[in-house]
CSV table of C-alpha atoms and ligand atoms in Angstrom, one decimal:
chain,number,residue,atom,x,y,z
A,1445,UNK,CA,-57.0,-25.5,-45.7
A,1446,UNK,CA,-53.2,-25.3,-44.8
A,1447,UNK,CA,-50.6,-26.9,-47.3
A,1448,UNK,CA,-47.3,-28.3,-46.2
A,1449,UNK,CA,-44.6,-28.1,-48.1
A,1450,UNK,CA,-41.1,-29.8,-48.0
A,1451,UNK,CA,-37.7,-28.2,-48.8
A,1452,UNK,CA,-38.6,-29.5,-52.7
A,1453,UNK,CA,-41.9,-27.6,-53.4
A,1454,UNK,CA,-43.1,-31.4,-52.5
A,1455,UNK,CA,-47.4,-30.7,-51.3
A,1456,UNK,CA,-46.8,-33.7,-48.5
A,1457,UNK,CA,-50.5,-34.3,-47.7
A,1458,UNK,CA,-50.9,-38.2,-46.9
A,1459,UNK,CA,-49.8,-40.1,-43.7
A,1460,UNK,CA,-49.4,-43.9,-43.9
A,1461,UNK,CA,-49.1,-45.2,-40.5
A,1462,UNK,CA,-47.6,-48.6,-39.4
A,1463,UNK,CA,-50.1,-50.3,-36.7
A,1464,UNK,CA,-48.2,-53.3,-36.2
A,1465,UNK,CA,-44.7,-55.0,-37.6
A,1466,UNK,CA,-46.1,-58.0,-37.2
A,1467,UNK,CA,-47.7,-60.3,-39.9
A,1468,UNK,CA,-49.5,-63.3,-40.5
A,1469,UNK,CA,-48.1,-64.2,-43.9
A,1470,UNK,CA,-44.7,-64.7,-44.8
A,1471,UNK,CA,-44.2,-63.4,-48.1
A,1472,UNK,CA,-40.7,-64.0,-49.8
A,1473,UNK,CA,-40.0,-61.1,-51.3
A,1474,UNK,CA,-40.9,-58.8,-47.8
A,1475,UNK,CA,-39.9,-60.9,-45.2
A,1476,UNK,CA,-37.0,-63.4,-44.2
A,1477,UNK,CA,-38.3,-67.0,-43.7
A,1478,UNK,CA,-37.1,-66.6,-40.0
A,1479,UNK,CA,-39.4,-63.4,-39.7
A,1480,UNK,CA,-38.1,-60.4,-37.9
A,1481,UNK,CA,-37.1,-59.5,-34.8
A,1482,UNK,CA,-40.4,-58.6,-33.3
A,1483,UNK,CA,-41.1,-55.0,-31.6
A,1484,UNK,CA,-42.5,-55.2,-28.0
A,1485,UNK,CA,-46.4,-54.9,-27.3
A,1486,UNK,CA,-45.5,-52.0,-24.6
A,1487,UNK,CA,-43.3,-50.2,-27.8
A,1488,UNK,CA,-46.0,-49.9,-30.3
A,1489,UNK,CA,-47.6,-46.8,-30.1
A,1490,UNK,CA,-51.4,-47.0,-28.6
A,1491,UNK,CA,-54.5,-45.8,-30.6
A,1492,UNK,CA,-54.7,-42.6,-28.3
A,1493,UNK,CA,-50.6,-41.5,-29.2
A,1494,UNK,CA,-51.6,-42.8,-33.2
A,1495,UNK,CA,-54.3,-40.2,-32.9
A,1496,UNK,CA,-52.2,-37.3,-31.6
A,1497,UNK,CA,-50.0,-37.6,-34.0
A,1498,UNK,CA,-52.5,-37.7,-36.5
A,1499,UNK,CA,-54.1,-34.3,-34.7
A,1500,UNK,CA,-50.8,-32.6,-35.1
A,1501,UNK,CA,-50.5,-33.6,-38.8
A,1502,UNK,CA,-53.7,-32.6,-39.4
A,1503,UNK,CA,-53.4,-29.3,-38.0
A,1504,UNK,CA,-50.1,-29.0,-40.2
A,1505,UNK,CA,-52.4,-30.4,-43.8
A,1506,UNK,CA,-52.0,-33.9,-44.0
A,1507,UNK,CA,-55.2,-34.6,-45.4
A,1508,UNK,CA,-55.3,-38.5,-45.7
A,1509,UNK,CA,-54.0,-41.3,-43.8
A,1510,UNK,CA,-53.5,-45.1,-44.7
A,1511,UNK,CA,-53.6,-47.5,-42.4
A,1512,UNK,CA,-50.6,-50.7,-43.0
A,1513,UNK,CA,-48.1,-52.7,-41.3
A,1514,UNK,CA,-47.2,-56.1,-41.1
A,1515,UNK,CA,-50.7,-56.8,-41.4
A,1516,UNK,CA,-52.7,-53.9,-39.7
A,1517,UNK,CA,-55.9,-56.3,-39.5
A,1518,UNK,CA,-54.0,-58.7,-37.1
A,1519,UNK,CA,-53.9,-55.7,-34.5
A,1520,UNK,CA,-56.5,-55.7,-31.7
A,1521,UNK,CA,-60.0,-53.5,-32.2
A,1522,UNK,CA,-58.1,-51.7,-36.0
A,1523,UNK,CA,-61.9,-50.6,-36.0
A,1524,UNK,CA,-61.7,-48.4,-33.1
A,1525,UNK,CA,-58.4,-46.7,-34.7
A,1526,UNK,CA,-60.3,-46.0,-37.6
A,1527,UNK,CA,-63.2,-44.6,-35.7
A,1528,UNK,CA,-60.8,-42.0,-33.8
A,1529,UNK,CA,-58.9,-41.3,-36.4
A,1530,UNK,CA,-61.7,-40.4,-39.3
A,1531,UNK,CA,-63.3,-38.3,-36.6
A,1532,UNK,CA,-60.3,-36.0,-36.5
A,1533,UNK,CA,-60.9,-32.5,-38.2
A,1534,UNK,CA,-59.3,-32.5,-41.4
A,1535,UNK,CA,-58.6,-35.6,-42.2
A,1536,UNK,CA,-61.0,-36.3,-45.1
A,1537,UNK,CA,-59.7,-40.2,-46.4
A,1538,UNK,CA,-58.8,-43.1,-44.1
A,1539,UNK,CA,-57.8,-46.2,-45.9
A,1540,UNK,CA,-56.2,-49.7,-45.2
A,1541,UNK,CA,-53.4,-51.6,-47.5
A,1542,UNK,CA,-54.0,-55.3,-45.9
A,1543,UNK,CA,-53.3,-58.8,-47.3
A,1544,UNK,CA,-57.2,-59.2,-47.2
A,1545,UNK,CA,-57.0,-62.7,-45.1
A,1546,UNK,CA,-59.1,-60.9,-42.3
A,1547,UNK,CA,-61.3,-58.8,-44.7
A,1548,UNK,CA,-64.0,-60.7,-44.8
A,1549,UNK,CA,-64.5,-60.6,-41.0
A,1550,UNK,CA,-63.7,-56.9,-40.6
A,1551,UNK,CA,-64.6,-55.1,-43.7
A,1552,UNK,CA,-68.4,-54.1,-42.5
A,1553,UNK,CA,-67.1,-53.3,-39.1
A,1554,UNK,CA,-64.2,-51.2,-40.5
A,1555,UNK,CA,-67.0,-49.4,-42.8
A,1556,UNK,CA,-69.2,-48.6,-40.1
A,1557,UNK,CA,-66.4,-47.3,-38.1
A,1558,UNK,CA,-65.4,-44.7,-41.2
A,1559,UNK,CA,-62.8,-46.7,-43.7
A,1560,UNK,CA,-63.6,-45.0,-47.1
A,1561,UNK,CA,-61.2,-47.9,-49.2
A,1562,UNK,CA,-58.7,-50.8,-49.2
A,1563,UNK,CA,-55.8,-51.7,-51.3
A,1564,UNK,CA,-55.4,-55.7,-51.0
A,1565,UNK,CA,-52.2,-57.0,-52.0
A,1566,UNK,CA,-52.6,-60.5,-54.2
A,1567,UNK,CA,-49.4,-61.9,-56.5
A,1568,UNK,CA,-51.5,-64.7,-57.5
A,1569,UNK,CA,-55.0,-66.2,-58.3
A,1570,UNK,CA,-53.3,-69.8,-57.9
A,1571,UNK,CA,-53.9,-71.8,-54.6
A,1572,UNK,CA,-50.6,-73.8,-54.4
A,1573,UNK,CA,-48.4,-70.7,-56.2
A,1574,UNK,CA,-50.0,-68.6,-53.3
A,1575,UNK,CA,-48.9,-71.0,-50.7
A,1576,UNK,CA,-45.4,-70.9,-52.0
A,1577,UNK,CA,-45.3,-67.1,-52.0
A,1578,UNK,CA,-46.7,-65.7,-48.9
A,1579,UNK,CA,-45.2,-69.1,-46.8
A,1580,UNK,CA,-48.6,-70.6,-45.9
A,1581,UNK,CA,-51.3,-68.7,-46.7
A,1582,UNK,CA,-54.9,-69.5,-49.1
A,1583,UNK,CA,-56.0,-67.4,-51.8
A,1584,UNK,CA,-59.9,-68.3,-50.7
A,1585,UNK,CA,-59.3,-66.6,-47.9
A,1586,UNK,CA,-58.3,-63.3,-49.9
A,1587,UNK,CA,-60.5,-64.0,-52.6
A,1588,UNK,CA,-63.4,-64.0,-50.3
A,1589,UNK,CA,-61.9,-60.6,-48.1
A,1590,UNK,CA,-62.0,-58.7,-51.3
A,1591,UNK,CA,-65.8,-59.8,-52.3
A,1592,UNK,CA,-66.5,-58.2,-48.7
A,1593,UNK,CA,-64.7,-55.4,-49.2
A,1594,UNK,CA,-66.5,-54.4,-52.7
A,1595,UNK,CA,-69.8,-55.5,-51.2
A,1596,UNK,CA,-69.4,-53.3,-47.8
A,1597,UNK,CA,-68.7,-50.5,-50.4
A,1598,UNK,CA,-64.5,-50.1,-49.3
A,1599,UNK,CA,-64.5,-48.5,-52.9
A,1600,UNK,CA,-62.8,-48.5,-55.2
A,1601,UNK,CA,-60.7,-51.5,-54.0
A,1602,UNK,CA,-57.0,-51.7,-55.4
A,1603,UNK,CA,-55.5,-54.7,-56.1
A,1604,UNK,CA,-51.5,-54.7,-55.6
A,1605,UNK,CA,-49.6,-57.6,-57.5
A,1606,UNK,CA,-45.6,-58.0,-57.0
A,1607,UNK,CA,-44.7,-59.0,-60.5
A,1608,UNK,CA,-41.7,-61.6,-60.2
A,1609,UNK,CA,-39.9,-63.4,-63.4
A,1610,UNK,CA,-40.4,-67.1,-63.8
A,1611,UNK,CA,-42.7,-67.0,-60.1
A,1612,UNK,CA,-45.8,-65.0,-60.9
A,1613,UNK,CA,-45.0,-63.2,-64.1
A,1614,UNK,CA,-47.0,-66.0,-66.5
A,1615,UNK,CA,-50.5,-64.1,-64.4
A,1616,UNK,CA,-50.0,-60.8,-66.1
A,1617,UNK,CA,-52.8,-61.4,-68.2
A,1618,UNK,CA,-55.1,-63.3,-65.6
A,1619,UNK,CA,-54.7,-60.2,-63.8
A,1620,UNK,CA,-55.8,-58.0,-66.4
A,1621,UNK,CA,-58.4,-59.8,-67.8
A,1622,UNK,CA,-60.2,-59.4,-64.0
A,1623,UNK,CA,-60.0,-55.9,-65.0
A,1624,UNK,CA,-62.9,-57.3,-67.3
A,1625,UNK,CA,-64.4,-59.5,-65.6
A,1626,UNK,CA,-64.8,-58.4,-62.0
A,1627,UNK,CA,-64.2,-54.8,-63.0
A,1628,UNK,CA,-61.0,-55.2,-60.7
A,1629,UNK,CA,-58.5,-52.3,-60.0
A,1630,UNK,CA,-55.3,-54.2,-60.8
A,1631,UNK,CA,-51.5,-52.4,-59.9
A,1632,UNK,CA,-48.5,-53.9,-61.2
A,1633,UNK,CA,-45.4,-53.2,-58.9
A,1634,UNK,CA,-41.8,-53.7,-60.0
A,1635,UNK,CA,-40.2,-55.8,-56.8
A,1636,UNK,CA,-37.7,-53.6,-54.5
A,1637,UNK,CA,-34.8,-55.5,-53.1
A,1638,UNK,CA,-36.1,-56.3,-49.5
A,1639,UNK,CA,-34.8,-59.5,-49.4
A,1640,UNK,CA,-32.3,-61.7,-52.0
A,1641,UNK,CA,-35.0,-62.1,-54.4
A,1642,UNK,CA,-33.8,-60.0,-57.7
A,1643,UNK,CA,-36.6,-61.1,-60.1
A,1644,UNK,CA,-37.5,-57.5,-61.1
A,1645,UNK,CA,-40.2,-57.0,-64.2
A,1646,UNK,CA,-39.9,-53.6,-65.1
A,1647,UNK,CA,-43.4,-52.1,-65.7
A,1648,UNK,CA,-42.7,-51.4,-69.7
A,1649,UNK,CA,-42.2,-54.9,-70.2
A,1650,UNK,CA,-45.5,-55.6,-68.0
A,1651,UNK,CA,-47.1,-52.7,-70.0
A,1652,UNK,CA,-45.9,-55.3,-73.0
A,1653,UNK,CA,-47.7,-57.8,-72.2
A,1654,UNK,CA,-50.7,-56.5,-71.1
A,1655,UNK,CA,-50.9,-54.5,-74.4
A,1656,UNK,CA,-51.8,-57.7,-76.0
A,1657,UNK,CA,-55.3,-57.7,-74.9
A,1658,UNK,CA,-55.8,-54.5,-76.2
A,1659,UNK,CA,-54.1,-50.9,-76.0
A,1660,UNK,CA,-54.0,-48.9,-72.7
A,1661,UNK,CA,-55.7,-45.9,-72.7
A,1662,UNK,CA,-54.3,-43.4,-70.2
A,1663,UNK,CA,-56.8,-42.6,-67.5
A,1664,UNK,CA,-57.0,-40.4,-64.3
A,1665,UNK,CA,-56.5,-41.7,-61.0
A,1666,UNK,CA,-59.8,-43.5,-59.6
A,1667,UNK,CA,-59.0,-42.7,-56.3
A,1668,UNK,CA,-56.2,-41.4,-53.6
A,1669,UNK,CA,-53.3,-39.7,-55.2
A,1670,UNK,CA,-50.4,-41.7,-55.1
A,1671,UNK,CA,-47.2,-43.2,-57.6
A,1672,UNK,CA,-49.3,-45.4,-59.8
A,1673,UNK,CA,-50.1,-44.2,-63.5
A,1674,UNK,CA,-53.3,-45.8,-64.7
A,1675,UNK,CA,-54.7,-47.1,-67.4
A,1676,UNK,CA,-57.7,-48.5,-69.1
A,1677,UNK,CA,-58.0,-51.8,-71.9
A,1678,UNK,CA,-60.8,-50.8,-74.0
A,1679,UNK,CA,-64.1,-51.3,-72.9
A,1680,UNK,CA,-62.8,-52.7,-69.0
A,1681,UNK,CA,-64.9,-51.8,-66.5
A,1682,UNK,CA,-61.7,-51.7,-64.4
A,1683,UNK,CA,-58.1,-50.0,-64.3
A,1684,UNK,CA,-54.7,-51.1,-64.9
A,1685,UNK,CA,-52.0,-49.2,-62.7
A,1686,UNK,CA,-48.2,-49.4,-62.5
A,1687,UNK,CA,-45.9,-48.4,-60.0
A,1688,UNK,CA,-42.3,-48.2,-61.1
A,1689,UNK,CA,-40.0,-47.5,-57.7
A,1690,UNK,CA,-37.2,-49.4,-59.7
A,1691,UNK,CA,-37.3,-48.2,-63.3
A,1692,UNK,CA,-39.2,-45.0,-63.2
A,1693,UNK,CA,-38.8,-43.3,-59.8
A,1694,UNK,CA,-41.6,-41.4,-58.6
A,1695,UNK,CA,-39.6,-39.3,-55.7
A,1696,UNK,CA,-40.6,-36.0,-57.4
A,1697,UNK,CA,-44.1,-36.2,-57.0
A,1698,UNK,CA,-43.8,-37.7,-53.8
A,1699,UNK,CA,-46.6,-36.4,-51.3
A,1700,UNK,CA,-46.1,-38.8,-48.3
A,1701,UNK,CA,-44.4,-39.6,-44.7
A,1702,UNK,CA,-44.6,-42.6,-42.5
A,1703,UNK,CA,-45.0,-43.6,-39.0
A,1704,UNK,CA,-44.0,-46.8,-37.9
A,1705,UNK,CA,-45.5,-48.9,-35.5
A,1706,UNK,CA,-42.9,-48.0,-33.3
A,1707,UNK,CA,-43.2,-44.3,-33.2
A,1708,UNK,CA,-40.4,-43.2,-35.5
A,1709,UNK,CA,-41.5,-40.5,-38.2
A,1710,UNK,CA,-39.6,-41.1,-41.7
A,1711,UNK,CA,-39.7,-38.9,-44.2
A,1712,UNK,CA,-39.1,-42.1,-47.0
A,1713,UNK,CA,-39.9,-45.5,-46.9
A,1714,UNK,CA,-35.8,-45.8,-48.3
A,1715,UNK,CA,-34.2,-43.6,-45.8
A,1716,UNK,CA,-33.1,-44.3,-42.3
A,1717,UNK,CA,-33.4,-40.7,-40.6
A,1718,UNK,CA,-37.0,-41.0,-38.5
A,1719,UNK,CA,-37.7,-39.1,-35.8
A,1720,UNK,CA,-38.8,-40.5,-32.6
A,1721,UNK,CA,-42.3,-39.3,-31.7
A,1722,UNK,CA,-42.4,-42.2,-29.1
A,1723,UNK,CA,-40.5,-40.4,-26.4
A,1724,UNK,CA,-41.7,-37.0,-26.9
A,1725,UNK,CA,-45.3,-38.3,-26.7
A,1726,UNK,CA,-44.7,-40.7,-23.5
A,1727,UNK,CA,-43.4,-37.7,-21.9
A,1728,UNK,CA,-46.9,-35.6,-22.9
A,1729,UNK,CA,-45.2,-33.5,-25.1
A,1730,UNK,CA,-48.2,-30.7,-26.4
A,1731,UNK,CA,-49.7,-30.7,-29.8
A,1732,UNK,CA,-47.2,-28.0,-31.0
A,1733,UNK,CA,-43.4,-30.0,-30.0
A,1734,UNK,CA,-45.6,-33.0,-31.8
A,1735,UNK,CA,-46.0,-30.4,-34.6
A,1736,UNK,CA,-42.4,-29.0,-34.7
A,1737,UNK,CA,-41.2,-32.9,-34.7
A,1738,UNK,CA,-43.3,-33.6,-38.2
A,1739,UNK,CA,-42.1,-30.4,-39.8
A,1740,UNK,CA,-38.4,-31.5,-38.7
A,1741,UNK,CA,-38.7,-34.9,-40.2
A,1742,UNK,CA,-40.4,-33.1,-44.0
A,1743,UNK,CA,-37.7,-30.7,-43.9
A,1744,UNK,CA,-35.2,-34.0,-43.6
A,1745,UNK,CA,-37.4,-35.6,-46.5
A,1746,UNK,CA,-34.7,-36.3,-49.5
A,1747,UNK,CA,-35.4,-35.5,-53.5
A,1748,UNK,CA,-34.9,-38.7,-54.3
A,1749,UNK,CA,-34.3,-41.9,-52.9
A,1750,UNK,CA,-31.2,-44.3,-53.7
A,1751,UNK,CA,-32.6,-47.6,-55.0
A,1752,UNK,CA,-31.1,-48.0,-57.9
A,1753,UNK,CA,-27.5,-47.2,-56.8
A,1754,UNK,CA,-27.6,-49.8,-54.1
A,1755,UNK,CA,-26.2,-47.5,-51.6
A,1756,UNK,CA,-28.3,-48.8,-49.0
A,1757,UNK,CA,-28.9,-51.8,-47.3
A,1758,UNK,CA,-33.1,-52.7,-47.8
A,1759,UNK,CA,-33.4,-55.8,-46.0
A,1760,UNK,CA,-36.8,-56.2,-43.8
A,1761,UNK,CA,-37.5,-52.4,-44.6
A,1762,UNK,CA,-41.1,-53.3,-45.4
A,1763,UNK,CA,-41.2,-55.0,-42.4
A,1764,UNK,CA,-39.5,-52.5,-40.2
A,1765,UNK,CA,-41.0,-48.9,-41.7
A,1766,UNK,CA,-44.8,-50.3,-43.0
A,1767,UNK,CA,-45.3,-50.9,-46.4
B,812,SAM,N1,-49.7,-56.7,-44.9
B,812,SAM,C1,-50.2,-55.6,-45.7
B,812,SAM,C2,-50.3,-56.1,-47.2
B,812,SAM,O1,-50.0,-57.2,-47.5
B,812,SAM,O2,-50.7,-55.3,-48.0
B,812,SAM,C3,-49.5,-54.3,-45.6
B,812,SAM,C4,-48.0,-54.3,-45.6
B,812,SAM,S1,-47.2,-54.9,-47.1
B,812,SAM,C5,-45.6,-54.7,-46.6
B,812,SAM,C6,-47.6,-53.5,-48.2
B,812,SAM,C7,-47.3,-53.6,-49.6
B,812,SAM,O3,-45.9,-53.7,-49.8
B,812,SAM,C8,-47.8,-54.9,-50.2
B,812,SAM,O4,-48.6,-54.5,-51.4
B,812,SAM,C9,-46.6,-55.7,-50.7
B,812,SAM,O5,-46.9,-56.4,-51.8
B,812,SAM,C10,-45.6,-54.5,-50.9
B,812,SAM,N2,-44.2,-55.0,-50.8
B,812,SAM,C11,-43.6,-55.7,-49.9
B,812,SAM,N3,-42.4,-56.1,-50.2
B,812,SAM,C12,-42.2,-55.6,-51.4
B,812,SAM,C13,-41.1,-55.6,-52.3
B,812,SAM,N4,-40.0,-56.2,-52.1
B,812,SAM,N5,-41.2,-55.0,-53.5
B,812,SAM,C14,-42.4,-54.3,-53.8
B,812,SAM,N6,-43.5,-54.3,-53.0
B,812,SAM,C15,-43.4,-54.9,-51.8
């Protein structure tokens, strides 16, 4: 197996690819009310251009790819893209991050056609809260994509809650306790400042909370080898993640670049400088200028991104780069 490296010693060996920028939800701490100003069908790159590029990073030893947006189950056929792409030599994990809305009509589709997990994103077990938080959407319908994804086998299935003060904080503990009950994977995130909402949680004061069901146990990763550091509450079936971006940056370990929907490769969801594969590949450029593109935008990948000293401007980055 070939490792790539970035200018930091960084192993980069996982891909998260943007399908869409569109969404169906509306959630207020991602995107403006208004939405975004919406990429052109003809400017998304197709399911063949997705899988050169994922050829080309393959050859180079990216070893995993995840599959987001927007919402990446709104685009047409996602199943065929996750046929191609799990059929391409080298490529040992492809997953999906997904508001689970759709899950329950694509997760046995998206199994047969070679998705190994999902990651569902839920801030809340509460119908009305949930309507106020992602604009207009129902829990049931998440609720009931997540059941599909654990009984298709989409294992181990990651559940991603936003913590806000004073919106969904108060379901710290809900959250946990499913770690019980259902044997849930839960993540806590701390909120990044993609819109005006400030309402940040820092993980140790989640940690707090949690800790009063019982103390965390470190544990390893249960899957995939990204920022979260996991725990256990004795006796849960289930793990606890955090992921700090805010309070405990996780740049140093940082084994990732993303492709957005549009075709530009960034070497950091919080940096600006992507490189346009769109061009290159509408012009047929071969496997190795696709190749020499994706080592140019590692080499540009940064130590550490600038969050905390607000020196850049975050609105609708979700939306734009893929989350
Ligand atoms: N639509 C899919 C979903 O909901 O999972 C994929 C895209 S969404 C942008 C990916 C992840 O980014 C979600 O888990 C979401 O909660 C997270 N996210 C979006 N805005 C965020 C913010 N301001 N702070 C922290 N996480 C955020």
């Amino acid at each position: 197996m070939i490792d790539l490296f970035d200018s930091f010693q960084r192993r980069i060996s996982y891909l998260r690819i943007s399908v869409t920028d569109r969404c169906n939800l509306r959630c207020i701490y991602c995107m403006p009310r208004e939405g975004v100003a919406l990429i052109a069908h003809g400017d998304l790159l197709s399911y063949e251009e997705i899988r050169t590029v994922v050829r080309a990073a393959a050859g180079l030893g990216i070893n995993e790819v995840r599959l987001t947006g927007g919402e990446p189950l709104i685009r047409a056929e996602l199943p065929i893209l996750v046929r191609m792409l799990s059929q391409i030599e080298g490529i040992e994990e492809v997953s999906l991050t997904t508001n689970g809305t759709l899950l329950q009509k694509y997760a046995l589709e998206l199994k047969q056609a070679g998705l190994k997990r999902v990651n569902v994103s839920l801030d809340t077990l509460k119908a009305d809260r949930f309507r106020y938080i992602t604009r207009f959407g129902e829990v049931a319908d998440v609720l009931a994509g997540i059941e599909a994804a654990m009984v298709n086998g989409l294992c181990p299935v990651k559940i991603n809650m936003v913590v806000m003060r004073d919106i969904n904080d108060d379901e710290v503990l809900d959250f946990s306790s499913m770690t019980y009950k259902e044997g849930w994977h839960v993540r806590f995130i701390e909120l990044m400042p993609f819109t005006d909402m400030m309402q940040l949680v820092p993980s140790s004061e989640v940690r707090q909370r949690v800790e009063v069901l019982g103390v965390l146990e470190p544990c390893p990763s249960i899957a995939g080898n990204g920022p979260a550091r996991y725990f256990r509450l004795p006796g849960a079936r289930g793990t606890i993640g955090f992921i700090s971006p805010m309070t405990e940056p996780f740049c140093s370990s940082c084994n990732r670049i993303r492709l957005t929907s549009c075709g530009s490769l960034c070497p950091c969801l919080l940096s600006d400088n992507g490189i346009d594969l769109k061009e290159p590949l509408r012009k047929n450029a071969s496997i190795r200028e696709i190749e020499r593109l994706i080592l140019e935008a590692v080499g540009s990948k940064s130590e550490h991104h600038h969050l905390r000293d607000g020196a850049v401007l975050m609105k609708g980055r979700m939306c734009r780069i893929g989350g």
